[in-house]
Short mmCIF file of C-alpha atoms in Angstrom, two decimals:
data_model
loop_
_atom_site.label_atom_id
_atom_site.label_comp_id
_atom_site.label_asym_id
_atom_site.label_seq_id
_atom_site.Cartn_x
_atom_site.Cartn_y
_atom_site.Cartn_z
CA UNK A 21 -0.01 0.09 -0.08
CA UNK A 22 1.34 3.43 -0.98
CA UNK A 23 1.21 5.54 2.18
CA UNK A 24 0.39 9.29 1.62
CA UNK A 25 3.30 11.50 2.54
CA UNK A 26 1.61 13.52 5.37
CA UNK A 27 0.39 10.19 7.14
CA UNK A 28 1.34 10.72 10.96
CA UNK A 29 3.14 7.72 12.30
CA UNK A 30 4.68 6.76 15.81
CA UNK A 31 8.05 5.45 15.06
CA UNK A 32 9.98 5.52 18.22
CA UNK A 33 9.27 4.59 21.82
CA UNK A 34 11.46 4.82 25.02
CA UNK A 35 10.70 4.18 28.79
CA UNK A 36 12.77 4.71 31.90
CA UNK A 37 12.14 3.24 35.31
CA UNK A 38 14.55 4.66 38.20
CA UNK A 39 14.27 2.31 41.09
CA UNK A 40 16.28 3.76 44.01
CA UNK A 41 17.20 3.05 47.61
CA UNK A 42 19.05 6.15 48.22
CA UNK A 43 17.81 9.68 46.93
CA UNK A 44 21.60 10.40 46.07
CA UNK A 45 20.98 7.91 43.34
CA UNK A 46 17.81 9.35 41.88
CA UNK A 47 17.45 10.78 38.46
CA UNK A 48 15.73 14.05 38.17
CA UNK A 49 12.76 14.14 35.84
CA UNK A 50 14.48 16.04 32.96
CA UNK A 51 17.31 13.47 33.22
CA UNK A 52 14.70 10.67 32.71
CA UNK A 53 13.14 12.50 29.74
CA UNK A 54 16.55 12.61 28.21
CA UNK A 55 17.15 8.97 28.95
CA UNK A 56 13.74 8.03 27.36
CA UNK A 57 14.49 10.18 24.52
CA UNK A 58 17.88 8.36 23.86
CA UNK A 59 15.91 5.09 23.96
CA UNK A 60 13.36 6.26 21.67
CA UNK A 61 15.94 7.19 19.08
CA UNK A 62 17.64 4.06 19.38
CA UNK A 63 14.35 2.21 19.14
CA UNK A 64 13.84 3.57 15.73
CA UNK A 65 17.47 3.91 14.43
CA UNK A 66 17.37 7.60 14.67
CA UNK A 67 20.80 8.07 16.54
CA UNK A 68 22.47 11.03 15.27
CA UNK A 69 19.34 12.47 13.62
CA UNK A 70 17.55 13.84 16.66
CA UNK A 71 18.59 17.42 15.47
CA UNK A 72 16.10 17.14 12.91
CA UNK A 73 13.39 17.46 15.56
CA UNK A 74 11.18 20.51 14.87
CA UNK A 75 9.13 20.40 17.94
CA UNK A 76 9.63 19.10 21.49
CA UNK A 77 6.39 18.55 23.54
CA UNK A 78 6.44 17.94 27.33
CA UNK A 79 3.47 16.84 29.30
CA UNK A 80 3.38 18.90 32.49
CA UNK A 81 4.53 17.34 35.62
CA UNK A 82 4.85 18.14 39.37
CA UNK A 83 8.61 19.23 38.80
CA UNK A 84 9.80 22.90 38.92
CA UNK A 85 10.92 23.47 35.48
CA UNK A 86 9.58 26.34 33.34
CA UNK A 87 10.44 24.89 29.79
CA UNK A 88 12.23 21.41 29.87
CA UNK A 89 11.71 21.37 26.03
CA UNK A 90 14.58 24.00 25.53
CA UNK A 91 16.91 22.02 27.73
CA UNK A 92 16.22 19.07 25.76
CA UNK A 93 16.58 20.82 22.53
CA UNK A 94 20.10 21.91 23.65
CA UNK A 95 20.95 18.17 24.24
CA UNK A 96 19.68 17.02 20.75
CA UNK A 97 21.30 19.95 19.01
CA UNK A 98 18.02 21.12 17.65
CA UNK A 99 18.75 24.74 16.66
CA UNK A 100 15.32 26.09 15.49
CA UNK A 101 12.78 24.11 17.59
CA UNK A 102 9.41 24.89 18.73
CA UNK A 103 8.63 23.98 22.46
CA UNK A 104 5.11 22.96 23.32
CA UNK A 105 3.66 22.15 27.12
CA UNK A 106 0.43 21.22 28.49
CA UNK A 107 -1.46 21.94 31.61
CA UNK A 108 -2.14 19.43 34.51
CA UNK A 109 -4.48 16.38 33.57
CA UNK A 110 -4.23 12.72 32.75
CA UNK A 111 -6.00 13.40 29.58
CA UNK A 112 -3.11 15.76 28.31
CA UNK A 113 -1.15 12.84 26.86
CA UNK A 114 -3.89 11.85 24.34
CA UNK A 115 -4.64 15.35 23.48
CA UNK A 116 -1.12 15.94 22.64
CA UNK A 117 -0.97 13.14 20.27
CA UNK A 118 -4.20 14.12 18.60
CA UNK A 119 -2.87 17.56 18.19
CA UNK A 120 0.46 16.37 17.01
CA UNK A 121 -1.19 13.99 14.38
CA UNK A 122 -3.34 16.73 12.91
CA UNK A 123 -0.41 19.11 12.59
CA UNK A 124 1.55 16.28 10.80
CA UNK A 125 -1.09 15.81 8.60
CA UNK A 126 -1.99 19.36 7.69
CA UNK A 127 1.00 21.36 8.32
CA UNK A 128 4.65 21.25 7.57
CA UNK A 129 5.37 19.58 10.76
CA UNK A 130 7.69 16.25 10.11
CA UNK A 131 9.42 15.22 13.26
CA UNK A 132 8.28 15.60 16.77
CA UNK A 133 9.45 14.47 20.21
CA UNK A 134 6.76 13.90 23.01
CA UNK A 135 8.13 13.24 26.60
CA UNK A 136 7.44 13.40 30.09
CA UNK A 137 8.42 12.19 33.56
CA UNK A 138 7.68 12.13 37.35
CA UNK A 139 9.64 11.21 40.29
CA UNK A 140 6.96 10.74 43.07
CA UNK A 141 9.13 7.80 44.75
CA UNK A 142 12.15 10.01 44.80
CA UNK A 143 9.99 12.79 46.47
CA UNK A 144 8.30 10.68 49.18
CA UNK A 145 11.77 9.28 50.13
CA UNK A 146 13.22 12.75 50.28
CA UNK A 147 10.39 13.83 52.30
CA UNK A 148 10.53 10.97 54.59
CA UNK A 149 14.28 11.36 55.33
CA UNK A 150 14.20 15.24 55.39
CA UNK A 151 16.31 15.64 52.07
CA UNK A 152 16.31 18.48 49.78
CA UNK A 153 16.10 17.48 46.17
CA UNK A 154 17.96 19.44 43.46
CA UNK A 155 16.68 20.23 40.02
CA UNK A 156 18.60 21.49 37.01
CA UNK A 157 17.64 24.82 35.62
CA UNK A 158 15.20 24.74 32.71
CA UNK A 159 14.10 28.37 32.09
CA UNK A 160 11.93 29.77 29.29
CA UNK A 161 8.63 30.01 28.19
CA UNK A 162 6.83 27.50 25.83
CA UNK A 163 5.82 28.75 22.53
CA UNK A 164 2.27 27.33 23.20
CA UNK A 165 0.34 25.33 25.49
CA UNK A 166 -1.85 22.38 24.20
CA UNK A 167 -5.17 21.59 25.90
CA UNK A 168 -5.51 25.05 27.57
CA UNK A 169 -8.69 24.43 29.23
CA UNK A 170 -8.45 24.51 32.93
CA UNK A 171 -11.29 24.04 35.64
CA UNK A 172 -10.90 23.09 39.31
CA UNK A 173 -11.18 19.36 39.89
CA UNK A 174 -13.79 19.87 42.45
CA UNK A 175 -17.02 21.73 42.76
CA UNK A 176 -17.05 24.44 45.48
CA UNK A 177 -19.85 22.69 47.36
CA UNK A 178 -17.56 19.49 47.57
CA UNK A 179 -14.70 21.50 48.73
CA UNK A 180 -16.96 22.92 51.38
CA UNK A 181 -17.38 19.37 52.67
CA UNK A 182 -13.57 18.64 52.62
CA UNK A 183 -13.79 16.69 49.37
CA UNK A 184 -10.67 17.82 47.68
CA UNK A 185 -9.23 14.58 46.36
CA UNK A 186 -9.81 11.97 43.91
CA UNK A 187 -9.54 9.15 46.70
CA UNK A 188 -12.59 10.56 48.27
CA UNK A 189 -14.79 10.52 44.78
CA UNK A 190 -13.82 7.52 43.02
CA UNK A 191 -14.93 5.18 45.82
CA UNK A 192 -18.25 6.80 46.10
CA UNK A 193 -18.71 5.98 42.46
CA UNK A 194 -17.83 2.43 43.18
CA UNK A 195 -20.14 1.89 45.95
CA UNK A 196 -22.75 3.51 43.58
CA UNK A 197 -21.79 0.85 41.03
CA UNK A 198 -22.32 -1.83 43.43
CA UNK A 199 -25.90 -0.76 44.50
CA UNK A 200 -26.78 -0.23 40.93
CA UNK A 201 -25.71 -3.91 40.04
CA UNK A 202 -27.53 -5.15 43.03
CA UNK A 203 -24.45 -6.73 44.54
CA UNK A 204 -23.85 -7.37 48.14
CA UNK A 205 -20.71 -5.74 49.81
CA UNK A 206 -18.79 -9.13 49.53
CA UNK A 207 -19.95 -9.81 45.84
CA UNK A 208 -18.87 -6.43 44.89
CA UNK A 209 -15.51 -6.54 46.49
CA UNK A 210 -14.58 -9.97 45.13
CA UNK A 211 -15.45 -9.00 41.61
CA UNK A 212 -13.49 -5.70 41.63
CA UNK A 213 -10.53 -7.32 43.47
CA UNK A 214 -10.55 -10.04 40.71
CA UNK A 215 -10.61 -7.17 37.97
CA UNK A 216 -7.59 -5.69 39.68
CA UNK A 217 -5.84 -9.04 39.89
CA UNK A 218 -6.04 -9.47 36.32
CA UNK A 219 -4.56 -5.93 35.89
CA UNK A 220 -1.82 -7.34 38.15
CA UNK A 221 -1.29 -10.31 35.72
CA UNK A 222 -0.82 -8.04 32.91
CA UNK A 223 1.95 -6.06 34.88
CA UNK A 224 4.00 -8.97 35.28
CA UNK A 225 4.22 -9.40 31.57
CA UNK A 226 5.13 -5.69 30.95
CA UNK A 227 8.87 -5.13 31.52
CA UNK A 228 8.19 -1.52 32.13
CA UNK A 229 5.69 -2.10 35.05
CA UNK A 230 6.55 -0.71 38.35
CA UNK A 231 4.92 -3.44 40.53
CA UNK A 232 5.53 -6.88 38.97
CA UNK A 233 5.12 -9.00 41.85
CA UNK A 234 1.92 -11.45 41.88
CA UNK A 235 -0.81 -10.45 43.98
CA UNK A 236 -4.06 -12.39 44.31
CA UNK A 237 -7.31 -10.91 44.40
CA UNK A 238 -7.71 -11.79 48.09
CA UNK A 239 -4.46 -10.08 48.78
CA UNK A 240 -5.60 -6.81 46.91
CA UNK A 241 -9.02 -6.52 48.97
CA UNK A 242 -7.69 -7.58 52.28
CA UNK A 243 -6.45 -4.72 54.63
CA UNK A 244 -2.82 -5.51 55.95
CA UNK A 245 0.20 -3.74 57.15
CA UNK A 246 1.40 -3.75 53.46
CA UNK A 247 -1.96 -2.92 52.03
CA UNK A 248 -3.76 -0.50 54.40
CA UNK A 249 -7.18 0.63 53.90
CA UNK A 250 -7.66 4.10 52.21
CA UNK A 251 -11.04 4.92 51.44
CA UNK A 252 -14.20 2.45 51.68
CA UNK A 253 -14.23 0.07 49.69
CA UNK A 254 -10.41 0.65 48.56
CA UNK A 255 -7.26 -0.48 49.83
CA UNK A 256 -3.96 0.89 48.89
CA UNK A 257 -3.46 -1.53 46.21
CA UNK A 258 -6.88 -0.29 44.53
CA UNK A 259 -5.46 3.20 44.11
CA UNK A 260 -2.92 4.94 41.52
CA UNK A 261 0.47 4.23 42.71
CA UNK A 262 1.94 7.70 42.39
CA UNK A 263 5.22 6.67 44.21
CA UNK A 264 7.02 5.83 40.98
CA UNK A 265 9.89 7.37 39.04
CA UNK A 266 9.27 6.81 35.49
CA UNK A 267 9.86 8.66 32.18
CA UNK A 268 8.74 7.91 28.61
CA UNK A 269 9.24 9.44 25.22
CA UNK A 270 7.40 9.12 21.78
CA UNK A 271 8.81 10.11 18.46
CA UNK A 272 6.23 10.98 15.74
CA UNK A 273 7.04 11.66 12.22
CA UNK A 274 5.40 12.05 8.85
CA UNK A 275 5.52 8.96 6.54
CA UNK A 276 7.63 11.31 4.25
CA UNK A 277 10.22 12.05 6.99
CA UNK A 278 10.19 8.36 8.24
CA UNK A 279 11.04 7.17 4.78
CA UNK A 280 13.84 9.99 4.48
CA UNK A 281 15.49 8.92 7.74
CA UNK A 282 15.51 5.21 6.89
CA UNK A 283 13.04 4.45 9.81
CA UNK A 284 12.19 0.73 9.21
CA UNK A 285 8.40 0.12 8.28
CA UNK A 286 8.06 -2.51 10.81
CA UNK A 287 8.55 0.07 13.55
CA UNK A 288 5.65 2.11 12.24
CA UNK A 289 2.34 2.52 14.36
CA UNK A 290 -0.68 4.71 12.74
CA UNK A 291 -2.83 6.97 15.00
CA UNK A 292 -6.19 6.27 13.33
CA UNK A 293 -8.35 8.90 15.23
CA UNK A 294 -8.98 10.70 18.18
CA UNK A 295 -12.01 12.10 20.09
CA UNK A 296 -12.42 14.50 22.93
CA UNK A 297 -15.38 15.33 25.18
CA UNK A 298 -15.83 16.55 28.86
CA UNK A 299 -18.45 15.12 31.14
CA UNK A 300 -20.40 17.90 33.15
CA UNK A 301 -18.00 19.29 35.74
CA UNK A 302 -17.48 17.50 38.91
CA UNK A 303 -19.33 14.80 40.84
CA UNK A 304 -21.78 17.47 42.28
CA UNK A 305 -23.76 17.64 38.88
CA UNK A 306 -23.32 14.42 37.38
CA UNK A 307 -26.58 12.79 36.40
CA UNK A 308 -25.57 9.55 37.94
CA UNK A 309 -22.49 8.22 39.61
CA UNK A 310 -22.22 4.96 37.82
CA UNK A 311 -22.25 6.01 34.14
CA UNK A 312 -20.34 8.49 31.96
CA UNK A 313 -22.24 10.10 29.18
CA UNK A 314 -18.94 11.54 28.10
CA UNK A 315 -17.10 8.44 27.78
CA UNK A 316 -20.18 6.93 26.01
CA UNK A 317 -20.47 9.69 23.44
CA UNK A 318 -16.30 9.78 22.87
CA UNK A 319 -16.18 5.93 22.44
CA UNK A 320 -19.13 5.68 20.07
CA UNK A 321 -17.82 8.47 17.77
CA UNK A 322 -14.15 6.92 17.86
CA UNK A 323 -15.54 3.48 16.91
CA UNK A 324 -17.79 4.94 14.21
CA UNK A 325 -15.12 7.08 12.66
CA UNK A 326 -12.92 4.09 12.26
CA UNK A 327 -15.52 1.59 11.34
CA UNK A 328 -14.56 -0.54 14.22
CA UNK A 329 -16.44 -2.77 16.71
CA UNK A 330 -15.34 -3.57 20.12
CA UNK A 331 -14.55 -6.98 18.97
CA UNK A 332 -12.08 -5.71 16.40
CA UNK A 333 -9.87 -4.29 19.45
CA UNK A 334 -6.73 -6.44 20.00
CA UNK A 335 -5.32 -4.18 22.64
CA UNK A 336 -7.27 -1.92 25.14
CA UNK A 337 -5.97 0.40 27.92
CA UNK A 338 -8.76 1.82 30.11
CA UNK A 339 -7.64 4.63 32.33
CA UNK A 340 -7.33 3.01 35.46
CA UNK A 341 -6.64 5.44 38.38
CA UNK A 342 -9.26 3.53 40.37
CA UNK A 343 -11.46 0.45 39.66
CA UNK A 344 -14.56 2.52 39.31
CA UNK A 345 -13.16 4.29 36.31
CA UNK A 346 -12.43 1.07 34.47
CA UNK A 347 -15.97 -0.47 35.33
CA UNK A 348 -17.77 2.64 34.00
CA UNK A 349 -15.64 2.98 30.93
CA UNK A 350 -15.95 -0.70 30.23
CA UNK A 351 -19.82 -0.40 30.52
CA UNK A 352 -19.89 2.52 28.16
CA UNK A 353 -17.87 0.77 25.51
CA UNK A 354 -19.51 -2.42 25.89
CA UNK A 355 -16.15 -4.25 26.91
CA UNK A 356 -16.42 -7.35 29.11
CA UNK A 357 -14.66 -7.14 32.26
CA UNK A 358 -13.35 -10.71 31.74
CA UNK A 359 -10.92 -9.49 28.72
CA UNK A 360 -7.88 -7.60 29.31
CA UNK A 361 -8.49 -3.97 29.89
CA UNK A 362 -4.95 -2.72 30.22
CA UNK A 363 -1.71 -3.29 28.55
CA UNK A 364 0.50 -1.91 31.19
CA UNK A 365 -1.09 -3.12 34.43
CA UNK A 366 -2.56 0.24 34.94
CA UNK A 367 -1.92 3.05 37.18
CA UNK A 368 -1.56 0.77 40.30
CA UNK A 369 0.54 -1.98 38.98
CA UNK A 370 1.91 -0.33 35.91
CA UNK A 371 2.73 2.82 37.65
CA UNK A 372 0.97 6.15 38.10
CA UNK A 373 3.26 8.92 37.24
CA UNK A 374 0.45 11.35 37.47
CA UNK A 375 -0.18 13.11 34.10
CA UNK A 376 2.16 11.17 32.20
CA UNK A 377 0.76 7.69 32.65
CA UNK A 378 -0.82 7.65 29.33
CA UNK A 379 2.39 8.12 27.62
CA UNK A 380 3.55 4.70 28.91
CA UNK A 381 0.19 3.20 27.75
CA UNK A 382 0.72 4.32 24.37
CA UNK A 383 4.26 3.16 24.35
CA UNK A 384 3.32 -0.28 25.43
CA UNK A 385 0.40 -0.30 22.75
CA UNK A 386 2.87 0.52 20.16
CA UNK A 387 5.19 -2.19 21.24
CA UNK A 388 2.18 -4.90 21.15
CA UNK A 389 0.80 -3.65 17.67
CA UNK A 390 4.37 -3.94 16.13
CA UNK A 391 3.96 -7.71 16.76
CA UNK A 392 0.38 -7.93 15.32
CA UNK A 393 -1.06 -8.02 11.92
CA UNK A 394 -4.02 -5.99 11.16
CA UNK A 395 -4.09 -4.80 14.91
CA UNK A 396 -5.96 -2.11 16.65
CA UNK A 397 -5.37 -0.75 20.12
CA UNK A 398 -7.54 1.88 22.12
CA UNK A 399 -6.34 4.01 24.71
CA UNK A 400 -8.16 6.06 26.92
CA UNK A 401 -7.08 9.15 28.93
CA UNK A 402 -9.00 10.54 31.76
CA UNK A 403 -8.59 13.89 33.70
CA UNK A 404 -10.51 14.81 36.81
CA UNK A 405 -12.88 12.48 38.44
CA UNK A 406 -14.31 10.61 35.32
CA UNK A 407 -14.47 14.12 33.83
CA UNK A 408 -12.07 15.01 30.96
CA UNK A 409 -12.03 12.22 28.20
CA UNK A 410 -9.69 12.09 25.29
CA UNK A 411 -9.46 8.72 23.56
CA UNK A 412 -7.27 7.50 20.71
CA UNK A 413 -7.26 4.51 18.27
CA UNK A 414 -4.03 3.06 17.02
CA UNK A 415 -3.44 0.68 14.11
CA UNK A 416 -0.46 -1.48 12.88
CA UNK A 417 -1.53 -1.15 9.38
CA UNK A 418 -1.83 2.00 7.28
CA UNK A 419 -5.11 3.60 7.63
CA UNK A 420 -7.78 3.71 4.81
CA UNK A 421 -8.50 7.39 5.78
CA UNK A 422 -6.46 10.06 6.96
CA UNK A 423 -6.10 10.58 10.67
CA UNK A 424 -9.46 11.93 11.97
CA UNK A 425 -10.41 14.18 15.01
CA UNK A 426 -13.74 14.96 16.40
CA UNK A 427 -15.05 16.58 19.56
CA UNK A 428 -18.52 15.46 20.73
CA UNK A 429 -18.75 18.39 23.41
CA UNK A 430 -21.92 19.92 22.04
CA UNK A 431 -23.62 16.52 22.46
CA UNK A 432 -22.39 16.28 25.91
CA UNK A 433 -23.53 19.79 26.83
CA UNK A 434 -27.07 18.89 25.79
CA UNK A 435 -27.41 16.23 28.25
CA UNK A 436 -29.11 16.84 31.53
CA UNK A 437 -27.17 17.47 34.73
CA UNK A 438 -28.26 17.61 38.48
CA UNK A 439 -28.67 20.70 40.42
CA UNK A 440 -26.64 20.65 43.74
CA UNK A 441 -27.71 22.32 46.88
CA UNK A 442 -25.41 24.31 49.30
CA UNK A 443 -27.97 23.69 52.07
CA UNK A 444 -31.02 21.32 52.50
CA UNK A 445 -33.34 20.46 55.35
CA UNK A 446 -35.45 17.27 54.96
CA UNK A 447 -35.78 13.93 53.84
CA UNK A 448 -33.32 12.50 51.28
CA UNK A 449 -31.86 9.19 49.98
CA UNK A 450 -28.21 8.00 49.84
CA UNK A 451 -26.93 7.58 46.37
CA UNK A 452 -23.20 7.20 46.94
CA UNK A 453 -20.75 7.43 49.87
CA UNK A 454 -17.21 6.64 51.01
CA UNK A 455 -15.43 6.42 54.43
CA UNK A 456 -12.02 7.66 54.80
CA UNK A 457 -9.60 5.83 57.25
CA UNK A 458 -7.04 7.12 60.01
CA UNK A 459 -4.65 4.43 59.86
CA UNK A 460 -7.05 1.24 60.16
CA UNK A 461 -9.82 3.23 61.77
CA UNK A 462 -12.74 4.49 59.75
CA UNK A 463 -12.78 8.19 60.60
CA UNK A 464 -15.26 10.33 58.41
CA UNK A 465 -17.97 9.58 56.09
CA UNK A 466 -18.58 11.66 52.92
CA UNK A 467 -22.06 11.12 51.67
CA UNK A 468 -24.06 12.21 48.38
CA UNK A 469 -27.67 12.41 48.87
CA UNK A 470 -30.74 12.72 46.30
CA UNK A 471 -33.61 14.79 47.53
CA UNK A 472 -37.17 13.82 46.45
CA UNK A 473 -37.02 16.37 43.54
CA UNK A 474 -33.98 14.76 42.21
CA UNK A 475 -31.44 17.34 43.33
CA UNK A 476 -28.06 16.52 45.00
CA UNK A 477 -26.49 17.71 48.46
CA UNK A 478 -23.77 16.65 50.39
CA UNK A 479 -23.31 15.43 54.10
CA UNK A 480 -20.51 14.42 56.31
CA UNK A 481 -20.49 12.31 59.30
CA UNK A 482 -17.83 11.53 62.12
CA UNK A 483 -20.06 9.27 64.17
CA UNK A 484 -18.04 6.50 64.91
CA UNK A 485 -20.79 3.99 65.19
CA UNK A 486 -22.39 5.14 61.85
CA UNK A 487 -19.11 5.30 59.89
CA UNK A 488 -18.03 1.66 61.20
CA UNK A 489 -21.47 0.46 59.99
CA UNK A 490 -21.00 2.22 56.41
CA UNK A 491 -18.01 -0.13 55.88
CA UNK A 492 -20.08 -3.32 56.93
CA UNK A 493 -23.51 -2.74 55.50
CA UNK A 494 -24.99 -1.36 52.20
CA UNK A 495 -25.97 2.49 53.00
CA UNK A 496 -26.75 3.21 49.33
CA UNK A 497 -30.60 3.70 49.13
CA UNK A 498 -31.24 4.39 52.53
CA UNK A 499 -33.60 7.09 53.64
CA UNK A 500 -31.81 9.83 55.85
CA UNK A 501 -32.92 13.24 57.29
CA UNK A 502 -30.85 16.28 56.94
CA UNK A 503 -30.77 19.47 58.45
CA UNK A 504 -29.38 22.87 57.19
CA UNK A 505 -25.90 22.43 58.80
CA UNK A 506 -25.62 19.17 56.90
CA UNK A 507 -26.11 16.91 59.83
CA UNK A 508 -27.49 13.63 59.00
CA UNK A 509 -29.89 11.05 60.64
CA UNK A 510 -30.13 7.59 58.99
CA UNK A 511 -33.86 6.70 59.06
CA UNK A 512 -33.68 2.97 57.93
#
């Protein structure tokens, strides 16, 4: 097949894991980006030609650099190079690939480096030992920022109740999923831990996974000194693992440039299409906790554009910060939970380098597609609390149509949302909740309630008997009475 010159292709991948015992042996994120870049160049026989790169694109991390792209440009000897950054968000990797694919297709962009890294494990160790980490200077301003749409991750009325973190919201979704599926607490935790055990199985076959030791479903769901409870129903090993030192790099090119540089065709993998769409902002206004209209619309459009059925997908990586995110996405795509839903092991076992996880899932998808005839791989990216969705489809064979991109935002914006009330007095029904732990002891319950008119309101409880009971019995669906101070009385 004659491949059009402007076809975007992924040609080089590199990943770095920096496992350390002593912080003095740690690589800073910029060095991990550089090592990953070198590996990506070696991967596609591009050694000595990195100076041809026209644009260096860095996914934002928790590091202090202003513009690491300029520092990398100096290392590769690129004299006239554009530097591009992103905002915070797990969706930004796929957004960057979509943007880059469009620019290769429609503009004079021929060779691009995309990279990112995080050193959460080093940061944790340094904090524990009172050590001060040093970072190289990487000054300057990006030429532009991709995905320049930023909102807070939590509604003000959630923040007012102390709900400021993902570990408080995603377990609420999981409890709502359990109630919607009419599962008992035991049935639910067994099913979810078995799902996560299958993610662990995948990690064991991924050479770039951070956690590769075998863990059974029972070990994953059972609290222990090694696996403390975090937020009901989640233990530590049901959460994204941010204590990792990981970097990755992707090299993208036009088919024309890839030919000119002599990059072997067996290295080429093709971005086929990308779709973007954001759910209504925050848990407070979601129609339901156990669905995602955004994923449904994005997924449907992506499969439609590429004439793909879910049965055609050889590889799937659903964004997996928490089990509820995977369950919701699988349901919206119509994917069985019994099939592999990750290529890395997910953010728990593959590793969760914050905003940069999806770069690793794309790199692993490329590896697998290179060994697959007529293969297709789905990568989903999520920012916020099942909120910002950017998905991509990749193929091992040249596409029959040029790379396609679509936004389904207008369709999502037309969908209903819920009103959220700052204060409410009267009867209501619990629709979702979680209990946060202090060590092994339940400490506070965060509760989402539905009023008789369908509005949502929030309540907290620190009643020790009540929060203990919430971890042992089903509280979704129970009637409650609230007063204007947010105090809650369970009626049944």
